[in-house]
Short mmCIF file of C-alpha atoms in Angstrom, two decimals:
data_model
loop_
_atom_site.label_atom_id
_atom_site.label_comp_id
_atom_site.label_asym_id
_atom_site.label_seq_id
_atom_site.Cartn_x
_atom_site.Cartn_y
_atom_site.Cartn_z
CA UNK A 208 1.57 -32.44 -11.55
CA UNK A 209 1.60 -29.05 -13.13
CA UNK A 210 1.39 -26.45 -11.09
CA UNK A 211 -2.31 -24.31 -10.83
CA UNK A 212 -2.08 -20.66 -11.78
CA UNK A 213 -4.73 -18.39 -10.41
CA UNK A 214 -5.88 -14.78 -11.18
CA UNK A 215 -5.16 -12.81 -8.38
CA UNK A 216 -6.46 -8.96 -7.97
CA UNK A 217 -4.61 -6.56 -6.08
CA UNK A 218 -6.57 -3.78 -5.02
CA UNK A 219 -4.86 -0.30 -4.31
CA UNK A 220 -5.81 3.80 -4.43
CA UNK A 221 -7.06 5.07 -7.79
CA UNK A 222 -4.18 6.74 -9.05
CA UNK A 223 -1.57 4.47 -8.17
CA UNK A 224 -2.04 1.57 -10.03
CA UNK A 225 1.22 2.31 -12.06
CA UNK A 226 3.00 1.89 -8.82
CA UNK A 227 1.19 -1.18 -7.97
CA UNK A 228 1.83 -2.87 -11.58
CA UNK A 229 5.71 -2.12 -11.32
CA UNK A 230 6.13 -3.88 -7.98
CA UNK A 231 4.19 -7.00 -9.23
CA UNK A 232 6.30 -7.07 -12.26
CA UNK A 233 9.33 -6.57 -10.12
CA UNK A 234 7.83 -9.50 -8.06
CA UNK A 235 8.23 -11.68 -11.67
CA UNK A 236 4.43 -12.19 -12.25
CA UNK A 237 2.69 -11.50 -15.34
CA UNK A 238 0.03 -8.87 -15.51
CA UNK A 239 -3.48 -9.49 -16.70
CA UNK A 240 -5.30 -6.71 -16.45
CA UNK A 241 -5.05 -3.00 -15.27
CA UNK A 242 -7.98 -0.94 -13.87
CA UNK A 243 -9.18 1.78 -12.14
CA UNK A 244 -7.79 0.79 -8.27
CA UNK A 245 -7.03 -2.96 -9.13
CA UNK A 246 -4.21 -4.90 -10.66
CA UNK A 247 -5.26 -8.36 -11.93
CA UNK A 248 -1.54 -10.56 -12.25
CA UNK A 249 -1.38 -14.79 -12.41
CA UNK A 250 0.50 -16.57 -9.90
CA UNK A 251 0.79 -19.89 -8.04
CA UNK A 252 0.61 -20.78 -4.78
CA UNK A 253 3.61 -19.38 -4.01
CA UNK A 254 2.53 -15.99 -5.83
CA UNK A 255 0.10 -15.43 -3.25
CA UNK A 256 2.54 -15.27 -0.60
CA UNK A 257 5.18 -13.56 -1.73
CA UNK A 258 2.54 -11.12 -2.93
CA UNK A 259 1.37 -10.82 0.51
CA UNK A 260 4.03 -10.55 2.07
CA UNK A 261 6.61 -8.17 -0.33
CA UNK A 262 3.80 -5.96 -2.39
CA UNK A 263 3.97 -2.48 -0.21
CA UNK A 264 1.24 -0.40 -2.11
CA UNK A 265 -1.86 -2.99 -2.58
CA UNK A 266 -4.45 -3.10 0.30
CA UNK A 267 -4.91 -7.25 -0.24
CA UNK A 268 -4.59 -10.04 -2.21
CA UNK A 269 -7.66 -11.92 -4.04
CA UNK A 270 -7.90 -15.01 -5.21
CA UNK A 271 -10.41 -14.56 -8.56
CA UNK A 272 -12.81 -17.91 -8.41
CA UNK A 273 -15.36 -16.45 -11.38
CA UNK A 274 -16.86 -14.31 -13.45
CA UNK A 275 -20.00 -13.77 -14.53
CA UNK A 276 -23.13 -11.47 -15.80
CA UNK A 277 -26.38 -10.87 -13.92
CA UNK A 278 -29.09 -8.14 -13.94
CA UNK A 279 -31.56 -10.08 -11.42
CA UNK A 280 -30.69 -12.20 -8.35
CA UNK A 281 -32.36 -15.34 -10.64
CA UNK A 282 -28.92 -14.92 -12.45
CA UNK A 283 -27.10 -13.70 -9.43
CA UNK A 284 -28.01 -16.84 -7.62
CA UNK A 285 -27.71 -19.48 -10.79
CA UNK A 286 -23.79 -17.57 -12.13
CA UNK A 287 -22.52 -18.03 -8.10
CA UNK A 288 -23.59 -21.74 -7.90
CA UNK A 289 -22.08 -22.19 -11.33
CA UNK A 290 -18.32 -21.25 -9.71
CA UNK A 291 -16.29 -24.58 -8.65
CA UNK A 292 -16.40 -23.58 -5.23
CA UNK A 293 -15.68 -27.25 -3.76
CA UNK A 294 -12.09 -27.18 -5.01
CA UNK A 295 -11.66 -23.58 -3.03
CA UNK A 296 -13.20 -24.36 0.19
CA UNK A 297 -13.20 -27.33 2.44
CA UNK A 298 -15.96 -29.17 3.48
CA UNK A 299 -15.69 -27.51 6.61
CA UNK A 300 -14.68 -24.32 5.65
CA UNK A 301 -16.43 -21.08 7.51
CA UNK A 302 -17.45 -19.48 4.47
CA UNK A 303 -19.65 -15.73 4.07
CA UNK A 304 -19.81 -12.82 1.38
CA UNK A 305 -17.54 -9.95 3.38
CA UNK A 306 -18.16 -7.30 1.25
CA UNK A 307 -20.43 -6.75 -1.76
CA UNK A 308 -19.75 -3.43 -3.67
CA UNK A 309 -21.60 -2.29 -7.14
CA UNK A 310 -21.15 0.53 -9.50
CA UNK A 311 -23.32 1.02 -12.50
CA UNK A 312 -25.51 -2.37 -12.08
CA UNK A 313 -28.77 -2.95 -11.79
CA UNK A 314 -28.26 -5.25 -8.64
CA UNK A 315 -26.89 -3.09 -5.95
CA UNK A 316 -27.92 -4.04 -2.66
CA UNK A 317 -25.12 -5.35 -0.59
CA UNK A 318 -27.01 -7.16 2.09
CA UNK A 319 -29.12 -8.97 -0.54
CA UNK A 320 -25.98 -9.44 -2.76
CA UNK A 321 -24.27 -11.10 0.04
CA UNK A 322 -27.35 -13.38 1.20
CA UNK A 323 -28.42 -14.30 -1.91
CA UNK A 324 -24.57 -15.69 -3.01
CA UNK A 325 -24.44 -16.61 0.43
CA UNK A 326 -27.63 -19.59 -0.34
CA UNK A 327 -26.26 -20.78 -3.92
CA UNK A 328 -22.59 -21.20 -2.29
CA UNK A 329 -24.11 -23.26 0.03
CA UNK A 330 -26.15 -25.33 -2.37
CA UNK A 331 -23.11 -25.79 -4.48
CA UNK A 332 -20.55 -26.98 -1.55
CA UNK A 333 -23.13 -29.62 -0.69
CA UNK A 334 -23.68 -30.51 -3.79
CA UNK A 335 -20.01 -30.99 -4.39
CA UNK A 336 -19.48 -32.63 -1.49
CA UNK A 337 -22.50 -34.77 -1.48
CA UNK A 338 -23.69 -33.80 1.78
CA UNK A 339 -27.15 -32.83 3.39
CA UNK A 340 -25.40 -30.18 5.66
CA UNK A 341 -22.30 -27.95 5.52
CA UNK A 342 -20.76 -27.70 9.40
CA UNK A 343 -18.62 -24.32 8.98
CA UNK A 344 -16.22 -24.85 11.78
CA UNK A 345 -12.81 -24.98 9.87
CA UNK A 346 -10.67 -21.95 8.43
CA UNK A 347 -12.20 -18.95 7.16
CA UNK A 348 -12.96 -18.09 3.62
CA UNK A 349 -14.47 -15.01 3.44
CA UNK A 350 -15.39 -13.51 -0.41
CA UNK A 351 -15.50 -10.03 -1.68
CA UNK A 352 -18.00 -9.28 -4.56
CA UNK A 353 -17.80 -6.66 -7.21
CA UNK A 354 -20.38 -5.63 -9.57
CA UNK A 355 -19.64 -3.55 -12.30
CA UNK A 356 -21.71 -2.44 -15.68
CA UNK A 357 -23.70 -6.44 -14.42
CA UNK A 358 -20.33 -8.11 -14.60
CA UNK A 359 -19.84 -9.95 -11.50
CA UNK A 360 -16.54 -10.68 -10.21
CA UNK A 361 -15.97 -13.16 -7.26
CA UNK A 362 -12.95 -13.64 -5.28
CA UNK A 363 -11.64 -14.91 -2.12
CA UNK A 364 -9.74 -12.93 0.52
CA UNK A 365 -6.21 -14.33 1.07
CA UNK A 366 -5.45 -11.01 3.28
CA UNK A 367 -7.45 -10.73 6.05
CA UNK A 368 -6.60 -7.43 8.24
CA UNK A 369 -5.36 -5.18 5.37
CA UNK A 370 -2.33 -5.14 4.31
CA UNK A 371 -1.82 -1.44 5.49
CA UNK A 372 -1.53 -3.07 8.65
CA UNK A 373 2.07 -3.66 8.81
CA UNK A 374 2.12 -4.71 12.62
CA UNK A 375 3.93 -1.79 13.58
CA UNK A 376 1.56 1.31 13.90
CA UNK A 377 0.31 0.69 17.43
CA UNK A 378 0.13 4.11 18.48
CA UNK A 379 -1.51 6.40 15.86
CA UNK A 380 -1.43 10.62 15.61
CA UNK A 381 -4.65 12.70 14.27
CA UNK A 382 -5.58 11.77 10.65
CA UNK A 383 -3.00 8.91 10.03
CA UNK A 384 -1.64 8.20 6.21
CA UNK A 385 -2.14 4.78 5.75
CA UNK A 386 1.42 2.33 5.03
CA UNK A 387 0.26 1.11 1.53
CA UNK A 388 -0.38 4.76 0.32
CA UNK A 389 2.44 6.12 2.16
CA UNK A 390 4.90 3.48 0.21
CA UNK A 391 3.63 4.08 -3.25
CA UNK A 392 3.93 7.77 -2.76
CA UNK A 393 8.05 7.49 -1.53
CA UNK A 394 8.25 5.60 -4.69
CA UNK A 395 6.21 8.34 -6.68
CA UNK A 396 9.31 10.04 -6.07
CA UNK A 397 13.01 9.60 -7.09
CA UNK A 398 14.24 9.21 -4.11
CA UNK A 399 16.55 6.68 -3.03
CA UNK A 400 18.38 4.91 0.40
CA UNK A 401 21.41 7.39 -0.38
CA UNK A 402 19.54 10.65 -0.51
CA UNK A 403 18.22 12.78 2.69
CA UNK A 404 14.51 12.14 3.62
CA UNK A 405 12.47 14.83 6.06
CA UNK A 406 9.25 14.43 6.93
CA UNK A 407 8.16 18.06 8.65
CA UNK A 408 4.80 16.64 10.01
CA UNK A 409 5.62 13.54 10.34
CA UNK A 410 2.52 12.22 12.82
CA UNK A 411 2.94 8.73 13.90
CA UNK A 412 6.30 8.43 11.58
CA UNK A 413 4.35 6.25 8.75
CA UNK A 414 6.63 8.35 5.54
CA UNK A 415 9.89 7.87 7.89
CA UNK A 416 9.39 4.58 8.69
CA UNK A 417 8.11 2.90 5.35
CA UNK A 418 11.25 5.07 3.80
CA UNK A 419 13.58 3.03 6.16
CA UNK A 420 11.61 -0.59 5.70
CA UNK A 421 12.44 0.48 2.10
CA UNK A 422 16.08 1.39 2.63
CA UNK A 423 16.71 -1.83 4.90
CA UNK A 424 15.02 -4.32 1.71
CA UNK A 425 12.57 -5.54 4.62
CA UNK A 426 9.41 -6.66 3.74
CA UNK A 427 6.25 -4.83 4.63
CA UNK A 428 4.67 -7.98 5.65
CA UNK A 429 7.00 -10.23 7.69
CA UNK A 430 5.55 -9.03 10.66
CA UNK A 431 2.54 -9.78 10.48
CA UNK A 432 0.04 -13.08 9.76
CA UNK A 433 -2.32 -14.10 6.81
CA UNK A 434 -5.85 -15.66 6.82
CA UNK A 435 -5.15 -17.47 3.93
CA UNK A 436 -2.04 -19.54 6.15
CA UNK A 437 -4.68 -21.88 7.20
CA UNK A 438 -5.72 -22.79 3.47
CA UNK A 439 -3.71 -26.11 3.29
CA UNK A 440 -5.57 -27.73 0.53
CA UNK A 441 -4.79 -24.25 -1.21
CA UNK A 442 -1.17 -22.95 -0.23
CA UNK A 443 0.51 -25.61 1.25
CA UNK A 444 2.61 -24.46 4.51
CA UNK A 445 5.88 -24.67 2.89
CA UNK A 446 5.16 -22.07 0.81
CA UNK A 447 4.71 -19.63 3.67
CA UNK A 448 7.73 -20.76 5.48
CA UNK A 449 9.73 -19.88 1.84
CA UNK A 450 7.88 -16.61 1.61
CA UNK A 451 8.95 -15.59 4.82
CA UNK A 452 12.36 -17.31 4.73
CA UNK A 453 13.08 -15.21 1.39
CA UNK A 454 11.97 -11.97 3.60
CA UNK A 455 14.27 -12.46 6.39
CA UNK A 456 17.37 -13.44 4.04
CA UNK A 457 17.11 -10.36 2.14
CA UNK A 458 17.12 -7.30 5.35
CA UNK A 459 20.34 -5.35 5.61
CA UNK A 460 19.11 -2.88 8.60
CA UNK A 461 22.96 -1.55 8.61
CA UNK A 462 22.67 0.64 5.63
CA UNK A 463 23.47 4.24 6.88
CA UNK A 464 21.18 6.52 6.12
CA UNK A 465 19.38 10.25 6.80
CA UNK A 466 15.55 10.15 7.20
CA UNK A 467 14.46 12.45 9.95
CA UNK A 468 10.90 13.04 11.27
CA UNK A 469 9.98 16.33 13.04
CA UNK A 470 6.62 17.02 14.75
CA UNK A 471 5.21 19.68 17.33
CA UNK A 472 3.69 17.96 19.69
CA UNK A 473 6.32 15.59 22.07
CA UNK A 474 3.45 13.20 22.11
CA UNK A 475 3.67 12.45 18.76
CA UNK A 476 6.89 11.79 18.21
CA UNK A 477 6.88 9.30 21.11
CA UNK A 478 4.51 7.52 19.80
CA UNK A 479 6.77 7.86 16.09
CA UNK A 480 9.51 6.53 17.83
CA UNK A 481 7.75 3.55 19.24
CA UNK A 482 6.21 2.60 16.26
CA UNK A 483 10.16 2.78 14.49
CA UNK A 484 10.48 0.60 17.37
CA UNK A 485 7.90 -2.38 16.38
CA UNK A 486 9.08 -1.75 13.19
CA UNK A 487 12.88 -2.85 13.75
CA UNK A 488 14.16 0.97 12.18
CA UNK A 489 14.82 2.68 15.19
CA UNK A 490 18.09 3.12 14.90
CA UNK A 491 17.51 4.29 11.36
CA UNK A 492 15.30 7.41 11.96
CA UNK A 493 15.54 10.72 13.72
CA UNK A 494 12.77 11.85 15.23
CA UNK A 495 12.58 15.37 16.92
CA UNK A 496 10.21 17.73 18.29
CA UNK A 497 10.18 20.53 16.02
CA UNK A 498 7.87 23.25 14.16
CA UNK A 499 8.50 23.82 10.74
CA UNK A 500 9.56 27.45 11.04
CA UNK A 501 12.81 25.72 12.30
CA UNK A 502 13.30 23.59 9.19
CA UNK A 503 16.53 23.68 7.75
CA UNK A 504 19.14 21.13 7.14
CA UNK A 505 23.13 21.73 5.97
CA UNK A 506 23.25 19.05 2.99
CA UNK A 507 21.76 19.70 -0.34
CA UNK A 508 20.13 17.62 -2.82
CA UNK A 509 17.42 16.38 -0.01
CA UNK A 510 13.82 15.47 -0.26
CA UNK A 511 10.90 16.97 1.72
CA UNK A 512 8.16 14.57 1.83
CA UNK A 513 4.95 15.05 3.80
CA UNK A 514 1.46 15.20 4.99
CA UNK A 515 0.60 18.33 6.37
CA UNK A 516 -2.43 18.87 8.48
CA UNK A 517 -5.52 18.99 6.09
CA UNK A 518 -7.45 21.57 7.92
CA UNK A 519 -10.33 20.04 7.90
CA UNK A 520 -12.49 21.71 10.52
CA UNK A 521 -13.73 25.20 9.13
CA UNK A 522 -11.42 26.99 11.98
CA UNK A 523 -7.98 24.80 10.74
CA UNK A 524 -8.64 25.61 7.64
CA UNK A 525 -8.02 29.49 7.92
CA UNK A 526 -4.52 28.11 9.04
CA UNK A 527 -3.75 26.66 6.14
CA UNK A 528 -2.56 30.11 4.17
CA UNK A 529 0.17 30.83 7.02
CA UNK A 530 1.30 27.04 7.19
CA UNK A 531 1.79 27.02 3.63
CA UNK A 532 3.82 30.17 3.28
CA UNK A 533 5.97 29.12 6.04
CA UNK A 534 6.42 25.47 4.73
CA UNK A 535 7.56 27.07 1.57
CA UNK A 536 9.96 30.09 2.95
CA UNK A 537 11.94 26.85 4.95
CA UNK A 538 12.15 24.90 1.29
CA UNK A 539 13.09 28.00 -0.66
CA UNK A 540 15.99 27.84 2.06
CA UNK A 541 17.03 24.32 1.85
CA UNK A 542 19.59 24.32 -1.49
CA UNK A 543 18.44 22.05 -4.27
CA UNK A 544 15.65 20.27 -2.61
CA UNK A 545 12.78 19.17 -3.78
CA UNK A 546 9.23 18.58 -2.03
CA UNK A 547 6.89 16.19 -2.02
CA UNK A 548 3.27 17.16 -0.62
CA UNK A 549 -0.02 14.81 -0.25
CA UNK A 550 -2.97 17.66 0.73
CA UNK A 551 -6.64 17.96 -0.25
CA UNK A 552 -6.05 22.01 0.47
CA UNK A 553 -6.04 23.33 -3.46
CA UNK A 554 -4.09 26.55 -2.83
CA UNK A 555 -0.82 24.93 -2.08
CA UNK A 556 1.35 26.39 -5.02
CA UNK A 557 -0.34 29.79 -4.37
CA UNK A 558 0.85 30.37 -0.85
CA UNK A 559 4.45 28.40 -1.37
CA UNK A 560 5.18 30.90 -3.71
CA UNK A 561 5.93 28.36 -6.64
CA UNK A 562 4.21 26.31 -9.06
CA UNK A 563 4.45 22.64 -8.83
CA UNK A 564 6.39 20.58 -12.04
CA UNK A 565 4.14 18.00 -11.42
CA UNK A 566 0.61 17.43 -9.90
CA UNK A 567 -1.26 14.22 -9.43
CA UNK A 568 -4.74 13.52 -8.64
CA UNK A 569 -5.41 10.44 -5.77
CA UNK A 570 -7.68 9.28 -3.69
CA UNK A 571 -7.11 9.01 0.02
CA UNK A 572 -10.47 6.78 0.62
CA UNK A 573 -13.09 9.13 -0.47
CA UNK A 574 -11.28 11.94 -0.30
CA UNK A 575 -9.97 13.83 -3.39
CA UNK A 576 -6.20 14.84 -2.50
CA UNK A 577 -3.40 16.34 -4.83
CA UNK A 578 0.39 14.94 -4.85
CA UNK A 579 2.07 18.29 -5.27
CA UNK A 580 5.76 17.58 -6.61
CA UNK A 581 8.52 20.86 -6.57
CA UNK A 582 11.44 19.15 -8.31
CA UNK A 583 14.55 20.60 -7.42
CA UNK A 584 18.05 19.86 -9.38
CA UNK A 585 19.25 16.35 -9.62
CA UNK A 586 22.73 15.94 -7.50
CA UNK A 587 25.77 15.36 -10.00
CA UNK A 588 27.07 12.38 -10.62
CA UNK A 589 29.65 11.33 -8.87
CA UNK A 590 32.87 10.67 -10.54
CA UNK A 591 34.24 7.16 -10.97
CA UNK A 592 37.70 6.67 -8.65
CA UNK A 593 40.78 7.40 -10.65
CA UNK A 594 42.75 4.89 -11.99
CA UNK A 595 46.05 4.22 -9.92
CA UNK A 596 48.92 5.98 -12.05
CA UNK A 597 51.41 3.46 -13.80
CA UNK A 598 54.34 2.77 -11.94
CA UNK A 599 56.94 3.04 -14.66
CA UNK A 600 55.41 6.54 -15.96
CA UNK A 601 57.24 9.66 -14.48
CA UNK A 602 55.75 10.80 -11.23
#
């Protein structure tokens, strides 16, 4: 029996689909389609996952079930009974439209999206399954809906909690980056498990710790469970149990490495420390209580990366002048460095006293922020070990 390939969407923040796109490939799926915050790629059974469980920078996985065009719920209601959804869900299946979004279509009220779709799934399923009533009290199935320009695009959730939620972030500071944007900004950057990481502001340690998960080849999702595990007549369980196998097999935690986290408060960095904890990188990370006028390490070549407080109550914000002229009198200090810095405050370069090589425009949610990147020198190669001298030559 040949094996069924499915379209599968990967959501993730506008502005990092590049990211997104080279993890999938390095996954070994084929791409379909790149967007504005989505990834479309084909996969099996087993795609979905692996996806799941190894992709670090996509908020969740989607099964695509259809496609279709609609300017009045008529159409709405006719294209979503036209999708096969018997061979999806089973006749039991606890099925309900999650989340309806629309941009630039004349249908664009989510609550009557989701009822409407809600009525010709229903009428389909017993149709399909040649039944008067549909009971609902198996596994869930719950679909997301997106309109855009009238084209609607159906999918399943195979996610559930998003996949930001790593498992390990009980305890969470002020203003927490999520994991999934965290990861694809680390690998914004060149920086590898052999190179020093410091996170200045480090909050609830989400930069340190992805860095290590990173560094240790563990999987940002073995932790943690799937809705779409109780989809037998979908993914059969084997699959999983491969998935996860594949994860475990491929964690070294023994590389040796520098990643440090500093914060202010002693709070904060207990609660870093625990998370590192959940996470199983502990004993990877450094965390200390420290203010950033105290910055300074001995190595060179290092990488700053960071959050820094956004100042976003009117009296932060007049902060925000003084933080950044300190953050950038420690990095002038630290020799060859360079400094990675995700803020929605605009006047970074200004008050650090240097202009960025490289600037990059994401969204954090709704908010507009800036990826400010000060490239400092690359560290020289090292040279190959010389050859052992022939014996028979002169000393």
């Amino acid at each position: 029996m040949a094996t069924k390939v499915y379209e599968l969407i990967a959501p993730c923040h506008f502005g990092l689909e590049a990211v997104l796109k080279k993890e999938i490939l390095d996954l070994g799926y084929e791409i379909s389609q790149v967007e504005d915050g989505k990834v479309t790629f084909l996969g099996d059974a087993e795609a979905i996952c692996r996806a799941n469980i190894f992709l670090r920078t996509t908020e969740r996985i989607l099964l695509k079930v259809g496609s279709f065009k609609a300017t009045t719920f008529e159409e709405l209601f006719q294209g979503t009974k036209s999708l096969p959804w018997e061979e999806y869900i089973p006749q039991d299946g606890r099925f309900w439209v999650k989340k309806a979004n629309s941009i630039k279509s004349k249908l664009f009220s989510p609550s009557d999206i989701q009822s409407i779709m809600k009525k010709a799934m229903v009428d389909r399923m017993k149709q399909g399954y040649g039944v008067s009533v549909i009971p609902e009290t198996g596994a869930d199935y719950p679909v997301r809906v997106s309109l855009y320009k009238d084209i609607v695009t159906v999918a399943l959730d195979t996610t559930g909690e998003s996949l930001h939620k790593r498992g390990y972030r009980k305890m969470t500071s002020k203003a927490p980056i999520e994991e999934t944007l965290a990861a694809a900004l680390i690998m914004l950057t060149p920086w590898n498990k052999d190179r020093i990481l410091v996170d200045p502001f480090c909050g609830s340690g989400t930069f340190p710790i992805e860095a290590a998960m990173m560094a240790a080849n563990m999987a940002p999702g073995m932790n943690r469970s799937f809705l779409s595990e109780n989809w037998k007549q979908i993914i059969p369980r084997k699959c999983w149990y491969e998935a996860m196998d594949e994860a475990h097999e491929m964690v070294d935690d023994t590389v040796s490495v520098d990643i440090q986290g500093y914060d202010l408060d002693p709070e904060v960095i207990k609660a870093a420390r625990a998370n590192a904890e959940l996470a199983g990188v502990a004993h990877m990370i450094h965390f200390q209580q420290r203010p950033v006028a105290e910055l300074s390490h001995p190595k060179k070549y290092g990488f700053l990366i960071t959050n820094p407080p956004y100042g976003e109550r009117i009296e932060d914000k007049k902060n925000l002048p003084a933080l950044y002229t300190q953050i950038g009198d420690r990095f002038k200090a630290l020799d060859s460095w360079s400094a990675f810095i995700i803020t929605s405050y605009e006047d970074v370069e200004k008050y650090m006293g240097r202009k960025a090589d490289k600037n990059r425009k994401i969204y954090n949610g709704m908010m507009k922020t800036y990826f400010y990147q000060f490239l400092g020198p690359k560290p020289p190669r090292r040279k190959p070990e010389a050859a052992p001298k022939n014996q028979d030559r002169e000393q």
